[in-house]
CSV table of N, CA and C in Angstrom, one decimal:
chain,number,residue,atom,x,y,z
A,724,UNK,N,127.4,67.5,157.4
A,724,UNK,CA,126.9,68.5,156.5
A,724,UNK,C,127.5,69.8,156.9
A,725,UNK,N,128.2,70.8,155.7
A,725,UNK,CA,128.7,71.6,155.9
A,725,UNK,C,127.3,72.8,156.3
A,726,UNK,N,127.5,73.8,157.3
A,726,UNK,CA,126.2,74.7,157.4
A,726,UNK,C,127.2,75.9,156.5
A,727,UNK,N,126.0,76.5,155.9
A,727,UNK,CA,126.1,77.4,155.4
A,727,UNK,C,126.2,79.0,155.8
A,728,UNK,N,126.7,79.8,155.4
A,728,UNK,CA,126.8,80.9,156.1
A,728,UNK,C,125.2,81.4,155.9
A,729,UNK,N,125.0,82.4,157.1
A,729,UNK,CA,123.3,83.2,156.7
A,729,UNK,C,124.2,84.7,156.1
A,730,UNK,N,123.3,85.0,155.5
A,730,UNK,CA,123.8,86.5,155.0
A,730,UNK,C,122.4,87.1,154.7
A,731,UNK,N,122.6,88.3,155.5
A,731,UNK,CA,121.5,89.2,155.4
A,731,UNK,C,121.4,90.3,155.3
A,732,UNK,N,120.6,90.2,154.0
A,732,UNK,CA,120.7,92.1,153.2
A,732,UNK,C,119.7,93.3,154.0
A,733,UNK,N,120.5,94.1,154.1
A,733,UNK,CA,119.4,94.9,154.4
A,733,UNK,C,119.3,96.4,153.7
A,734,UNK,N,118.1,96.7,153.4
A,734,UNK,CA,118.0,97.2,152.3
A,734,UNK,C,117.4,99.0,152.7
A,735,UNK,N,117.5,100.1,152.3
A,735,UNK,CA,116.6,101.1,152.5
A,735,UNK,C,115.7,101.6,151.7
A,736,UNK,N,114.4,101.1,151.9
A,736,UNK,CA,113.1,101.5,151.9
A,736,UNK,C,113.0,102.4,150.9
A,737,UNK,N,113.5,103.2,151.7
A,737,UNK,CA,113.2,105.0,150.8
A,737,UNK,C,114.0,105.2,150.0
A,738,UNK,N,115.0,105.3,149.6
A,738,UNK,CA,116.2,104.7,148.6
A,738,UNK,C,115.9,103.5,147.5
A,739,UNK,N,115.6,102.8,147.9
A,739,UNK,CA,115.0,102.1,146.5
A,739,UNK,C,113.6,102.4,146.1
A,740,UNK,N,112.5,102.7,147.3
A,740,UNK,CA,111.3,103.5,146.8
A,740,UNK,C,111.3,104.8,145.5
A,741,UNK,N,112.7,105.4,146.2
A,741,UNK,CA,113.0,106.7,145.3
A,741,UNK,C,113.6,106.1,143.8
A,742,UNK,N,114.6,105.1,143.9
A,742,UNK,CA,115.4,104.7,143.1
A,742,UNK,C,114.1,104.2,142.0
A,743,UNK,N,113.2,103.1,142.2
A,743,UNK,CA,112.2,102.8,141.7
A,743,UNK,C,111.1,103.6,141.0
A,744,UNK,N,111.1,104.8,141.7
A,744,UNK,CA,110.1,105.7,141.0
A,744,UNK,C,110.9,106.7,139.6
A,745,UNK,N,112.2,106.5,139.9
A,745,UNK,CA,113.1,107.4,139.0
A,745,UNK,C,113.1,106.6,138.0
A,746,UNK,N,113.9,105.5,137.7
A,746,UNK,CA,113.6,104.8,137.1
A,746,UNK,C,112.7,104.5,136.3
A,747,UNK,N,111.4,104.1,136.7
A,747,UNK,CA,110.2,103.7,136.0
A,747,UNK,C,109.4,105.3,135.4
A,748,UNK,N,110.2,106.7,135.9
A,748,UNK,CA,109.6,107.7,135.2
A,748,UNK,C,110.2,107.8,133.7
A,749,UNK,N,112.0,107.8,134.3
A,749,UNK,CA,113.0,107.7,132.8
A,749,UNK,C,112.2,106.4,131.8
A,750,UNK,N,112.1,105.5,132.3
A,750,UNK,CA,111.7,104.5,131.6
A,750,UNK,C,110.2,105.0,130.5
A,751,UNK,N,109.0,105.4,130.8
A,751,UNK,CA,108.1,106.5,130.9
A,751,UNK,C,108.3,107.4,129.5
A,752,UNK,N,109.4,108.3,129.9
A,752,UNK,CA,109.6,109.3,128.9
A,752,UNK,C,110.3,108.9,127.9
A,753,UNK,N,111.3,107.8,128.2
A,753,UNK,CA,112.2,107.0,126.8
A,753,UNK,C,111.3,106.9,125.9
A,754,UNK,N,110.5,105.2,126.3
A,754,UNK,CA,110.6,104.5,125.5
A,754,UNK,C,108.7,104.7,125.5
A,755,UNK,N,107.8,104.7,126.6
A,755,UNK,CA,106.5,105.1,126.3
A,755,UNK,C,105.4,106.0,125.7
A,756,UNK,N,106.1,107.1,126.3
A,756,UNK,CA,105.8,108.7,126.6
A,756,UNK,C,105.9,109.1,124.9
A,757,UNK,N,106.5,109.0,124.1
A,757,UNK,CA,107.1,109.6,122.9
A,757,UNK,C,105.5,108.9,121.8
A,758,UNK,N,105.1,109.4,120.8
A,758,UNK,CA,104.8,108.9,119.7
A,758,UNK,C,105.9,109.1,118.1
A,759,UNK,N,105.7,108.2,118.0
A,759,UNK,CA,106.6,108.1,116.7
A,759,UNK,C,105.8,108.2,115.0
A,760,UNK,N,106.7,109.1,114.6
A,760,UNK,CA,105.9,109.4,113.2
A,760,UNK,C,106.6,108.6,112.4
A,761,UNK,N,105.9,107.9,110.9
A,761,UNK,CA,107.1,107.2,110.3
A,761,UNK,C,107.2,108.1,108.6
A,762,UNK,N,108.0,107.8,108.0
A,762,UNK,CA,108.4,108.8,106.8
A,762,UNK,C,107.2,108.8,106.1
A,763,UNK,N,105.9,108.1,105.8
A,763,UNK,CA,104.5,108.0,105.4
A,763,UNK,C,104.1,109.0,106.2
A,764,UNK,N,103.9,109.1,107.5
A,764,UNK,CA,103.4,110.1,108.0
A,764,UNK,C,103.6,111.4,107.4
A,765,UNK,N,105.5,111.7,107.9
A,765,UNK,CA,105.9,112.7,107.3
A,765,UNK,C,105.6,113.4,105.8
A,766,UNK,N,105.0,112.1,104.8
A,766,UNK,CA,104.6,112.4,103.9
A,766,UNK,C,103.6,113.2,103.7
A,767,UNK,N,102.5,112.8,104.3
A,767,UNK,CA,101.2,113.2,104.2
A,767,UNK,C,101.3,114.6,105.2
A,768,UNK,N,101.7,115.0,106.2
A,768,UNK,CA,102.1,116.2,107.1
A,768,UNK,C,102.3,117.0,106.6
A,769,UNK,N,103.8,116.9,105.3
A,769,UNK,CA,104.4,118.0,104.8
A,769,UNK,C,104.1,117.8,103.2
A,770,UNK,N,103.5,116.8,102.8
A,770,UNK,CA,103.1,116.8,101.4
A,770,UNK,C,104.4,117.0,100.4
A,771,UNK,N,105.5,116.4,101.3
A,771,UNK,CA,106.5,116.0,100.4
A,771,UNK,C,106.8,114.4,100.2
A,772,UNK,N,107.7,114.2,99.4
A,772,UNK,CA,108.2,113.2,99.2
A,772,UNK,C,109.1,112.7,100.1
A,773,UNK,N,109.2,111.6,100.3
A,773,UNK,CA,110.6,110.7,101.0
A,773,UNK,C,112.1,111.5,100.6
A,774,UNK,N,112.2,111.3,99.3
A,774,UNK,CA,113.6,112.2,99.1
A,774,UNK,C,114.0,113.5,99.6
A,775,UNK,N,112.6,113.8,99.7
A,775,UNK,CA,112.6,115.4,100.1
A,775,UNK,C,113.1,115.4,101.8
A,776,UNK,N,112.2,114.7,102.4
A,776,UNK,CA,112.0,114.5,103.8
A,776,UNK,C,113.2,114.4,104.4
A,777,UNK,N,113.7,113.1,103.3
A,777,UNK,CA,115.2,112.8,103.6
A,777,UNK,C,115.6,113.9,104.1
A,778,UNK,N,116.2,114.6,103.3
A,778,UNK,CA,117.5,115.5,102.6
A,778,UNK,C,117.1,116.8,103.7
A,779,UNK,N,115.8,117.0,103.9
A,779,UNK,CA,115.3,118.6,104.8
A,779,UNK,C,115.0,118.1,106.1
A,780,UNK,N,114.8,117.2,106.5
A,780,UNK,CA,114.2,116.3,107.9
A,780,UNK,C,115.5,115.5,108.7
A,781,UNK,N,115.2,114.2,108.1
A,781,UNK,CA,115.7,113.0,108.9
A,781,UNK,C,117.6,113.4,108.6
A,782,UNK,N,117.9,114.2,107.4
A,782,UNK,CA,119.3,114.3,107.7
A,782,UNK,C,119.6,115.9,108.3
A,783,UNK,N,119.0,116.5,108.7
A,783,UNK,CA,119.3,117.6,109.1
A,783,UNK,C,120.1,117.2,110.1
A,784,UNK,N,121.2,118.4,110.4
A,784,UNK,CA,122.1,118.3,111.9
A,784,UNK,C,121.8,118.4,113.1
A,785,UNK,N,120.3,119.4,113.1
A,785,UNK,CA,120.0,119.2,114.3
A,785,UNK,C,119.1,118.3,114.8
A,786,UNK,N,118.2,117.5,113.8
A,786,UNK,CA,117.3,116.5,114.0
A,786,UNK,C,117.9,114.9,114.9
A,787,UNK,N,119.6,115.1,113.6
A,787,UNK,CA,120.0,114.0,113.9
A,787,UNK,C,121.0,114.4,115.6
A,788,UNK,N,121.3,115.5,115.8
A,788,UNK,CA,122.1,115.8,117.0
A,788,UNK,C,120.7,115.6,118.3
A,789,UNK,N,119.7,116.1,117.7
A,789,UNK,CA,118.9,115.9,119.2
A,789,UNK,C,118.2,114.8,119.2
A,790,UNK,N,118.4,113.9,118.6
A,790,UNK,CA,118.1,112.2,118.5
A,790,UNK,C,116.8,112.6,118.0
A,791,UNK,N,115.8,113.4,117.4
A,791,UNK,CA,113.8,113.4,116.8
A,791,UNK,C,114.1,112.6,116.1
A,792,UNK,N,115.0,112.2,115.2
A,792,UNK,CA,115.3,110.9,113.9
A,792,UNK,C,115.9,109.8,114.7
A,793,UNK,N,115.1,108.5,114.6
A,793,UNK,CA,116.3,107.4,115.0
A,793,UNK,C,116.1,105.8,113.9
A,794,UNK,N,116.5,104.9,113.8
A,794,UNK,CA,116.0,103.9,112.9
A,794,UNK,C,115.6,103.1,114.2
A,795,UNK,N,114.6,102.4,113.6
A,795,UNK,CA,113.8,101.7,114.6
A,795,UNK,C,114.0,100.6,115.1
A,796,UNK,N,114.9,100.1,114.2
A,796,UNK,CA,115.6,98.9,114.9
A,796,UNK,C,117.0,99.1,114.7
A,797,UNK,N,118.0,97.6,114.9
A,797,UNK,CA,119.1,97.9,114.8
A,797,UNK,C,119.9,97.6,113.6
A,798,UNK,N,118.9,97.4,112.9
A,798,UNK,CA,120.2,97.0,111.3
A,798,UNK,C,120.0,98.2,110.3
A,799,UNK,N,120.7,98.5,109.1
A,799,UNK,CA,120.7,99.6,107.8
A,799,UNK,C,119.3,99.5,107.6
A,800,UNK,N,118.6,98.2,107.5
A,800,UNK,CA,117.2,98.0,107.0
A,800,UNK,C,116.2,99.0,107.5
A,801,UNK,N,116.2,99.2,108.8
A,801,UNK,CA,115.2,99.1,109.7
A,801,UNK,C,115.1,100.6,109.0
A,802,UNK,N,113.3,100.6,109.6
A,802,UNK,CA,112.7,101.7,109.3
A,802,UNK,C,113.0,103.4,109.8
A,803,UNK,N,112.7,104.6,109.3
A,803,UNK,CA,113.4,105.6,110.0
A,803,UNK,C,111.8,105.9,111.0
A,804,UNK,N,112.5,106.3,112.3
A,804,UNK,CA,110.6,107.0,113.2
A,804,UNK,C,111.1,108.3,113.7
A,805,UNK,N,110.1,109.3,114.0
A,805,UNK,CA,110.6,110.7,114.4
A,805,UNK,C,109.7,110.8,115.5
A,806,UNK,N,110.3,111.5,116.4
A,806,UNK,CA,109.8,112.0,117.6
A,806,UNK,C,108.5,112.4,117.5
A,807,UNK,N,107.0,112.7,117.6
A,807,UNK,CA,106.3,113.2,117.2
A,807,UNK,C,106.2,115.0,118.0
A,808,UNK,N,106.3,114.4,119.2
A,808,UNK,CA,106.3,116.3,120.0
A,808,UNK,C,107.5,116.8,119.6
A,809,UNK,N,108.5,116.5,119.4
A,809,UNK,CA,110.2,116.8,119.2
A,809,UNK,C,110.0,117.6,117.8
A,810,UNK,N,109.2,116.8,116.4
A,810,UNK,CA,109.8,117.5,115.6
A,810,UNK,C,108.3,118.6,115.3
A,811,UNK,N,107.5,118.7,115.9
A,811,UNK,CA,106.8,120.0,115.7
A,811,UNK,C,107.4,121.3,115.9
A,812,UNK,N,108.3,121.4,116.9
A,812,UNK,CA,108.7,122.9,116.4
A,812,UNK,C,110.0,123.1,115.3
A,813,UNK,N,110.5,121.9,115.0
A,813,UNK,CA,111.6,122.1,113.9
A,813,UNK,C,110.4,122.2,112.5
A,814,UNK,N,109.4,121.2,112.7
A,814,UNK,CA,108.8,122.0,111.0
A,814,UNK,C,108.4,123.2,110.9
A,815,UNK,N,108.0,123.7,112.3
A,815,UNK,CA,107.7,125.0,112.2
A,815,UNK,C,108.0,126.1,111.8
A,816,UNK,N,109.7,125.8,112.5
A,816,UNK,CA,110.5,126.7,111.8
A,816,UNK,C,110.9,126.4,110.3
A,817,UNK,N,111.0,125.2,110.1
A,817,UNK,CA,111.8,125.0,107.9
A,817,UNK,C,110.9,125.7,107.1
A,818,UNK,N,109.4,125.3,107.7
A,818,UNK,CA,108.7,125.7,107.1
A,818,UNK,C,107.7,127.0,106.7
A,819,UNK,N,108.4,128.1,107.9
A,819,UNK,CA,108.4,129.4,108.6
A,819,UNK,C,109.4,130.4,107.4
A,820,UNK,N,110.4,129.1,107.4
A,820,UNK,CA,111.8,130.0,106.5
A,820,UNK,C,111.8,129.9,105.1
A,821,UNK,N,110.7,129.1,104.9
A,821,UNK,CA,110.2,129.4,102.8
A,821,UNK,C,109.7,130.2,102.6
A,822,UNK,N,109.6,130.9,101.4
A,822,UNK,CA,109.3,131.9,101.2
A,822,UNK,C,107.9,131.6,100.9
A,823,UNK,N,106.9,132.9,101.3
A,823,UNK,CA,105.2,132.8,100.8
A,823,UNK,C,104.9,133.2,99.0
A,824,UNK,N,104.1,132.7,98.6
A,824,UNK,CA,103.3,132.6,97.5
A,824,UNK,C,102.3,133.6,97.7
């Protein structure tokens, strides 16, 4: 019988302790940490329409440049979701910059 080689890793502690906590924070703020609004929400929020929302929201330059818009899955189909803390201060301002009644 052929012996096999031993190979032994050795590993540092605090370096993956750290690596692990970084990690599982990023991980945290991605994908947990966020609530997502869906264009029904948006509806009832801004008491506009989808088309509307469209055109002033989910296609704006800077909605779509700071990722608050993303589709929720990966095909054309999939639904659109928005950042919930992300896009409070953009309605603040769209809606800052209409004129009062």
């Amino acid at each position: 019988m052929i012996e096999q080689p031993r190979i032994e890793i050795i590993a540092d502690n605090d370096w993956l302790e750290k690596f692990a906590k970084e990690y599982l924070q990023q991980l945290y703020d991605e994908r947990l940490k966020p609530e997502w609004l869906t264009i029904p929400d948006l509806e009832e929020i801004t008491r506009h329409e989808r088309k509307w929302i469209m055109e002033h929201i989910i296609n704006d330059p800077y909605v779509q440049k700071n990722g608050i818009a993303k589709k929720a899955g990966g095909n054309t189909k999939s639904k659109w979701i928005v950042d919930a803390e992300k896009i409070r201060p953009f309605l603040k301002r769209l809606f800052a910059s209409f004129p009062h009644e």
